[in-house]
XYZ file of C-alpha atoms in Angstrom:
430
model
C 42.445 -20.675 -22.864
C 38.919 -21.556 -21.776
C 37.522 -18.480 -20.010
C 33.898 -19.584 -19.820
C 33.946 -19.866 -16.050
C 36.292 -16.983 -15.352
C 34.581 -14.162 -13.361
C 36.107 -11.369 -15.448
C 35.094 -13.059 -18.697
C 31.571 -13.426 -17.354
C 31.440 -9.763 -16.334
C 32.566 -8.652 -19.806
C 29.792 -10.717 -21.310
C 27.308 -8.361 -19.697
C 23.536 -8.224 -20.035
C 22.342 -10.075 -23.139
C 18.913 -8.945 -24.341
C 17.557 -10.972 -27.242
C 14.717 -10.212 -29.692
C 11.713 -12.527 -29.679
C 8.401 -12.913 -31.505
C 5.956 -11.350 -29.078
C 2.506 -12.796 -28.534
C -0.059 -10.011 -28.507
C -3.843 -9.757 -28.364
C -5.681 -9.169 -31.612
C -7.589 -5.965 -30.766
C -10.468 -7.084 -33.006
C -11.017 -10.203 -30.874
C -11.320 -8.522 -27.455
C -13.543 -5.814 -26.042
C -10.532 -3.539 -25.544
C -6.828 -3.940 -24.874
C -7.304 -2.294 -21.468
C -9.928 -4.904 -20.548
C -7.552 -7.839 -21.101
C -4.651 -6.468 -19.043
C -3.919 -7.065 -15.383
C -1.437 -5.953 -12.770
C 1.329 -8.528 -12.134
C 0.064 -11.742 -10.538
C 1.285 -10.844 -7.037
C -0.380 -7.411 -7.053
C -3.895 -8.679 -7.756
C -5.825 -8.549 -4.473
C -7.767 -11.772 -4.180
C -10.582 -12.432 -4.524
C -11.924 -8.924 -5.174
C -9.477 -7.875 -7.853
C -9.379 -11.318 -9.415
C -13.135 -11.464 -9.949
C -13.179 -7.910 -11.274
C -10.541 -8.745 -13.867
C -12.199 -12.003 -14.868
C -15.439 -10.109 -15.462
C -13.746 -7.354 -17.477
C -13.305 -9.574 -20.546
C -13.433 -13.362 -21.094
C -9.885 -13.147 -22.465
C -8.329 -11.209 -19.585
C -4.715 -12.279 -18.972
C -5.536 -13.090 -15.340
C -6.995 -16.386 -16.615
C -3.433 -17.344 -17.564
C -1.378 -15.836 -14.747
C -3.847 -16.728 -11.945
C -5.936 -19.693 -13.168
C -8.617 -20.829 -10.735
C -9.210 -24.490 -9.819
C -9.144 -26.726 -6.758
C -5.586 -28.032 -7.169
C -2.350 -26.604 -8.523
C -2.082 -29.275 -11.198
C -5.563 -28.579 -12.511
C -4.950 -24.819 -12.404
C -1.786 -25.078 -14.480
C -3.274 -27.460 -17.032
C -6.242 -25.126 -17.313
C -3.909 -22.212 -18.054
C -2.078 -24.269 -20.680
C -5.334 -25.263 -22.387
C -6.572 -21.666 -22.286
C -3.376 -20.408 -23.884
C -3.518 -23.053 -26.622
C -7.169 -22.221 -27.298
C -6.535 -18.501 -27.532
C -3.672 -19.142 -29.963
C -5.736 -21.465 -32.130
C -8.638 -19.000 -32.157
C -6.365 -16.090 -33.064
C -7.098 -14.178 -29.882
C -3.336 -14.116 -29.312
C -1.087 -13.894 -32.368
C 2.684 -13.903 -32.794
C 4.402 -10.933 -34.395
C 5.870 -11.833 -37.798
C 9.533 -11.282 -36.909
C 11.592 -11.163 -33.710
C 12.113 -7.797 -32.105
C 12.641 -5.894 -28.925
C 9.782 -3.728 -27.691
C 9.752 -0.175 -26.389
C 7.154 0.123 -23.651
C 5.889 3.440 -22.284
C 3.666 4.186 -19.290
C 2.538 7.580 -18.058
C -0.164 8.776 -15.710
C -0.614 12.350 -16.939
C 0.745 13.707 -13.637
C 4.443 13.682 -14.358
C 5.174 9.973 -14.008
C 6.722 8.754 -17.263
C 8.448 5.416 -17.655
C 10.025 4.004 -20.793
C 11.995 0.815 -21.172
C 12.800 -2.110 -23.421
C 11.082 -5.504 -23.286
C 13.143 -8.472 -24.442
C 14.347 -11.956 -23.574
C 17.283 -11.604 -21.173
C 19.926 -14.289 -20.729
C 19.360 -15.855 -17.313
C 22.373 -15.589 -15.023
C 23.325 -16.580 -11.501
C 23.806 -14.002 -8.699
C 27.506 -14.915 -8.586
C 27.926 -13.419 -12.067
C 27.026 -9.981 -10.709
C 24.880 -9.048 -13.716
C 21.321 -9.268 -12.372
C 21.251 -8.230 -8.728
C 18.468 -9.414 -6.430
C 17.691 -7.321 -3.376
C 15.097 -9.559 -1.720
C 14.873 -13.181 -0.687
C 12.193 -15.391 -2.207
C 9.651 -17.820 -0.816
C 10.238 -21.363 -2.132
C 6.554 -22.216 -2.444
C 5.951 -19.195 -4.698
C 8.888 -20.115 -6.952
C 7.573 -23.673 -7.169
C 4.108 -22.370 -8.080
C 5.405 -20.050 -10.827
C 7.723 -22.744 -12.185
C 4.868 -25.237 -12.492
C 2.782 -22.657 -14.375
C 5.619 -21.815 -16.781
C 6.345 -25.504 -17.409
C 2.685 -26.179 -18.192
C 2.253 -23.203 -20.525
C 5.805 -23.188 -21.949
C 5.573 -19.413 -21.853
C 6.711 -16.289 -20.049
C 3.312 -14.732 -19.434
C 4.414 -11.378 -17.985
C 7.697 -9.437 -17.898
C 9.509 -8.762 -14.661
C 10.909 -5.274 -14.054
C 14.675 -4.668 -14.051
C 16.498 -1.355 -13.744
C 19.959 -0.188 -14.739
C 21.752 3.132 -14.440
C 22.716 4.850 -17.667
C 24.488 8.194 -17.873
C 21.270 10.218 -17.608
C 21.280 11.409 -21.219
C 19.570 10.298 -24.404
C 22.463 8.118 -25.494
C 22.959 4.497 -26.491
C 19.838 2.384 -25.783
C 17.913 5.443 -24.636
C 18.627 7.151 -27.963
C 17.010 4.228 -29.785
C 14.010 4.420 -27.460
C 13.519 8.118 -28.035
C 13.808 7.753 -31.803
C 11.366 4.860 -31.769
C 8.610 6.734 -29.918
C 8.444 9.228 -32.781
C 6.834 6.460 -34.863
C 3.206 5.341 -34.508
C 2.931 2.684 -31.776
C 1.677 -0.865 -32.238
C -1.093 0.129 -29.862
C -2.097 2.702 -27.286
C -4.504 2.077 -24.423
C -5.442 3.524 -21.054
C -6.155 1.221 -18.112
C -8.626 1.951 -15.344
C -5.852 3.107 -12.996
C -5.387 6.112 -15.290
C -2.101 4.971 -16.819
C -1.712 5.099 -20.567
C 0.358 2.372 -22.227
C 2.067 2.385 -25.622
C 4.174 -0.293 -27.301
C 6.521 -0.216 -30.301
C 8.608 -2.959 -31.891
C 12.271 -2.577 -32.803
C 13.395 -4.835 -35.650
C 16.029 -2.717 -37.421
C 19.352 -4.598 -37.135
C 21.345 -1.444 -36.405
C 18.998 -0.381 -33.620
C 18.999 -3.872 -32.125
C 22.791 -3.986 -32.223
C 23.057 -0.563 -30.583
C 20.812 -1.600 -27.690
C 22.569 -4.917 -27.216
C 26.034 -3.342 -27.288
C 25.012 -0.716 -24.721
C 23.550 -3.256 -22.298
C 26.740 -5.308 -22.201
C 28.227 -2.447 -20.158
C 25.569 -2.558 -17.443
C 24.328 -4.631 -14.546
C 20.656 -4.718 -13.611
C 18.759 -4.551 -10.336
C 15.605 -6.626 -9.951
C 13.007 -3.991 -9.159
C 9.995 -6.302 -9.297
C 9.861 -10.017 -10.013
C 12.306 -11.780 -7.698
C 10.199 -14.922 -7.688
C 9.897 -14.963 -11.463
C 13.666 -14.469 -11.869
C 14.283 -17.337 -9.432
C 11.802 -19.341 -11.506
C 13.724 -18.552 -14.702
C 16.907 -19.788 -13.008
C 15.240 -23.002 -11.863
C 13.777 -23.754 -15.292
C 17.037 -22.982 -17.079
C 18.768 -25.528 -14.834
C 16.165 -28.138 -15.786
C 16.761 -27.834 -19.549
C 20.038 -28.625 -21.333
C 21.606 -25.514 -22.838
C 21.224 -24.062 -25.384
C 17.452 -23.792 -25.117
C 14.755 -21.103 -25.011
C 14.784 -21.545 -21.217
C 18.196 -19.845 -21.151
C 16.272 -16.552 -21.450
C 13.410 -14.904 -19.600
C 11.009 -12.067 -20.400
C 11.969 -8.729 -18.792
C 11.384 -4.998 -19.004
C 14.648 -3.050 -18.613
C 14.382 0.597 -17.508
C 17.222 3.125 -17.297
C 16.338 4.840 -14.019
C 18.915 7.575 -14.558
C 16.686 8.681 -17.425
C 13.291 7.443 -16.171
C 13.226 7.221 -12.357
C 10.846 4.769 -10.712
C 8.730 5.187 -7.606
C 9.558 3.044 -4.604
C 6.634 2.090 -2.388
C 6.192 -0.240 0.538
C 4.593 -3.686 0.552
C 2.317 -4.171 3.537
C 1.575 -7.235 5.666
C -1.783 -8.712 6.596
C -1.679 -10.995 9.645
C -4.686 -13.271 9.294
C -5.166 -14.730 12.775
C -3.885 -11.910 14.953
C -6.489 -9.342 16.114
C -5.186 -5.820 16.648
C -5.679 -5.832 20.453
C -3.582 -8.997 20.761
C -0.881 -7.586 18.478
C -0.669 -4.381 20.527
C -0.656 -6.210 23.853
C 2.348 -8.257 22.774
C 4.233 -5.103 21.730
C 3.505 -3.157 24.919
C 6.729 -2.447 26.783
C 8.876 -3.145 23.725
C 7.748 -0.258 21.463
C 6.057 3.090 21.909
C 2.368 2.743 20.990
C 0.093 5.627 19.995
C -3.524 5.437 18.845
C -4.354 7.772 15.934
C -7.983 8.699 15.282
C -7.256 10.200 11.842
C -7.858 9.307 8.177
C -5.438 7.005 6.359
C -3.597 9.837 4.603
C -2.827 11.587 7.897
C -1.832 8.304 9.533
C 0.659 7.666 6.730
C 2.094 11.170 7.205
C 2.581 10.389 10.895
C 4.306 7.139 9.904
C 6.651 9.030 7.549
C 7.554 11.487 10.311
C 8.263 8.692 12.787
C 10.295 6.717 10.221
C 12.804 9.570 9.939
C 13.904 8.847 13.523
C 13.960 5.047 13.369
C 11.853 1.953 12.872
C 8.128 2.674 12.698
C 4.950 0.872 11.624
C 1.221 1.487 11.446
C -1.131 -1.202 12.738
C -4.758 -1.209 11.594
C -7.789 -3.449 11.537
C -9.922 -2.261 14.461
C -11.181 0.997 12.969
C -8.207 3.093 14.089
C -4.506 3.400 13.340
C -1.809 2.588 15.875
C 1.651 4.075 15.412
C 4.356 1.703 16.618
C 7.866 3.143 16.939
C 10.907 3.586 19.222
C 11.795 -0.088 19.696
C 13.699 -1.132 22.810
C 17.404 -1.130 21.804
C 18.085 -4.175 23.975
C 15.350 -6.087 22.163
C 16.844 -5.200 18.787
C 20.326 -6.198 19.931
C 18.990 -9.576 20.988
C 16.828 -10.336 17.932
C 18.386 -8.676 14.848
C 21.290 -10.598 13.242
C 24.611 -8.762 13.472
C 26.399 -10.390 10.542
C 25.238 -7.856 7.915
C 25.741 -4.128 7.262
C 24.134 -1.518 9.510
C 21.962 -0.366 6.601
C 20.398 -3.843 6.554
C 20.092 -4.219 10.340
C 18.138 -0.975 10.643
C 15.650 -1.627 7.824
C 12.017 -1.580 8.934
C 11.506 -4.902 7.157
C 14.458 -6.460 8.971
C 13.148 -5.431 12.369
C 9.625 -6.469 11.420
C 10.675 -9.969 10.390
C 13.365 -10.620 13.001
C 11.748 -8.932 15.994
C 7.986 -8.517 15.587
C 7.090 -11.547 13.494
C 9.633 -14.082 14.736
C 10.211 -13.027 18.346
C 7.022 -11.306 19.523
C 4.141 -12.547 17.374
C 5.604 -15.959 16.407
C 4.334 -15.751 12.821
C 6.352 -17.540 10.094
C 7.081 -15.103 7.268
C 6.492 -17.723 4.570
C 3.246 -19.264 5.847
C 0.447 -18.030 3.555
C -2.175 -19.164 6.075
C -0.777 -16.707 8.628
C 0.531 -13.764 6.590
C -0.190 -12.084 3.242
C 1.839 -9.450 1.396
C -0.316 -6.730 -0.211
C 0.761 -3.711 -2.263
C -2.383 -1.598 -1.962
C -2.520 0.312 1.332
C -6.281 0.861 1.553
C -6.986 -2.737 0.518
C -4.725 -4.042 3.287
C -6.609 -2.024 5.900
C -10.015 -3.022 4.512
C -9.163 -6.721 4.502
C -7.846 -6.547 8.067
C -11.030 -4.857 9.249
C -13.229 -7.306 7.374
C -11.353 -10.432 8.492
C -10.490 -9.414 12.045
C -6.749 -9.511 11.422
C -3.972 -6.954 11.718
C -2.630 -4.805 8.888
C 1.006 -3.779 9.283
C 1.635 -0.741 7.091
C 5.225 -0.037 6.089
C 7.185 3.064 5.042
C 9.074 2.693 1.723
C 12.841 2.229 1.452
C 14.889 4.650 -0.664
C 16.129 3.280 -4.005
C 19.765 4.138 -3.274
C 19.669 1.987 -0.124
C 18.233 -0.918 -2.128
C 20.866 -0.644 -4.859
C 23.799 -0.241 -2.449
C 22.815 -3.335 -0.486
C 22.303 -5.331 -3.688
C 25.777 -4.387 -4.910
C 27.185 -5.691 -1.634
C 25.402 -8.987 -2.236
C 23.077 -8.382 0.708
C 19.439 -9.320 0.158
C 16.670 -7.518 1.981
C 13.843 -9.321 3.776
C 11.115 -10.672 1.532
C 8.688 -8.199 0.016
C 10.588 -5.168 1.306
C 9.912 -2.840 -1.605
C 7.496 -2.151 -4.436
C 9.020 -0.397 -7.429
C 6.649 1.115 -9.919
C 4.902 1.681 -12.073
C 4.927 -2.019 -12.834
C 4.453 -3.222 -16.400
C 0.921 -4.270 -17.188
C 0.510 -7.981 -17.807
C -1.117 -8.949 -21.096
C 0.503 -6.434 -23.456
C 3.179 -8.792 -24.787
C 3.915 -12.447 -23.934
C 6.733 -14.806 -24.904
C 6.093 -18.361 -26.048
C 9.153 -20.576 -25.665
C 8.276 -22.759 -28.658
C 8.297 -19.943 -31.242
């Protein structure tokens, strides 16, 4: 009997993580490995962070993941030419044999993350193996897809999590044996995180990891747009092909818990006084003449009782909370679970952005999504816009909604620490 399309057969197939020949920087060809790394493309705060990274080293990975030119076509062709040049010059070299990679990050203050980098078989949400928890913006997927087509490469891993049994067993046992060996490299980036990478090529170790992962499903922690891009590109290429797989970092959060932080909004053309005036009568508004750290503490306190936000951009912080229940009943969709309807991001998008401020959530000329809190405030003050600071969602809420097949509003969460871009790449023609 042909069971290829049967849901239970698909579920038994599980997560398939495949070894690949990683592309890595030759440390003798760059000023330092730290100087050629970058945060993921959507974390880099333009143009400040972009210029800083470009100046750090002429071979910084940002020249591939965020090429700069007047048009998208020129940008992508520039990235492709840069990648080909770096390969021909030996700046980037392929490891001699396929492997999986153990990747470790720690900040010296108790945050330790270890996971496995590999090429994961791309699946559809209906298969229930890789669970998204956020919607994506079509123009971002189109942009990433064009870049991947041009370079024929996965330039940075996305971050996936799964839940093991909390002990050093199965894949985790291989990880913890591997880290006893000398790493391929060790470096510390300017954010204070140290990074180490090992390769796993032993057939028994590879088989143990692969067997373990077939029993798990994964949650997309960071990289929804890149996963959607993998799915689009797989559909464009007849199977089997290298496009059937995409570069990921898989982390067992039962063993190595992640942090969950908020992603903030910057409203470009909305001054703070206008934003507050439109909210008056619909929310409680309080002006806070305190530093950012104290304002965020006030936001956390208010968020325990319900939806709350911090507005900034005029030199002060404005705590916005206690929305009018009648307004929420009229503006928030009722066809999803209560845990979704009461999310701060849901109320922000359905009520504040759509109903009160009339700002499309996917219009980059009107709204930006920024991970760094201080940078969001600074840009709002410099540009005369409004920063909307968010309180993070708990990981268990994210996972429970994802298991129900319910996606959260775009850019609702920021899991971390995120893998540094530039430590290992995947070329699809190797």
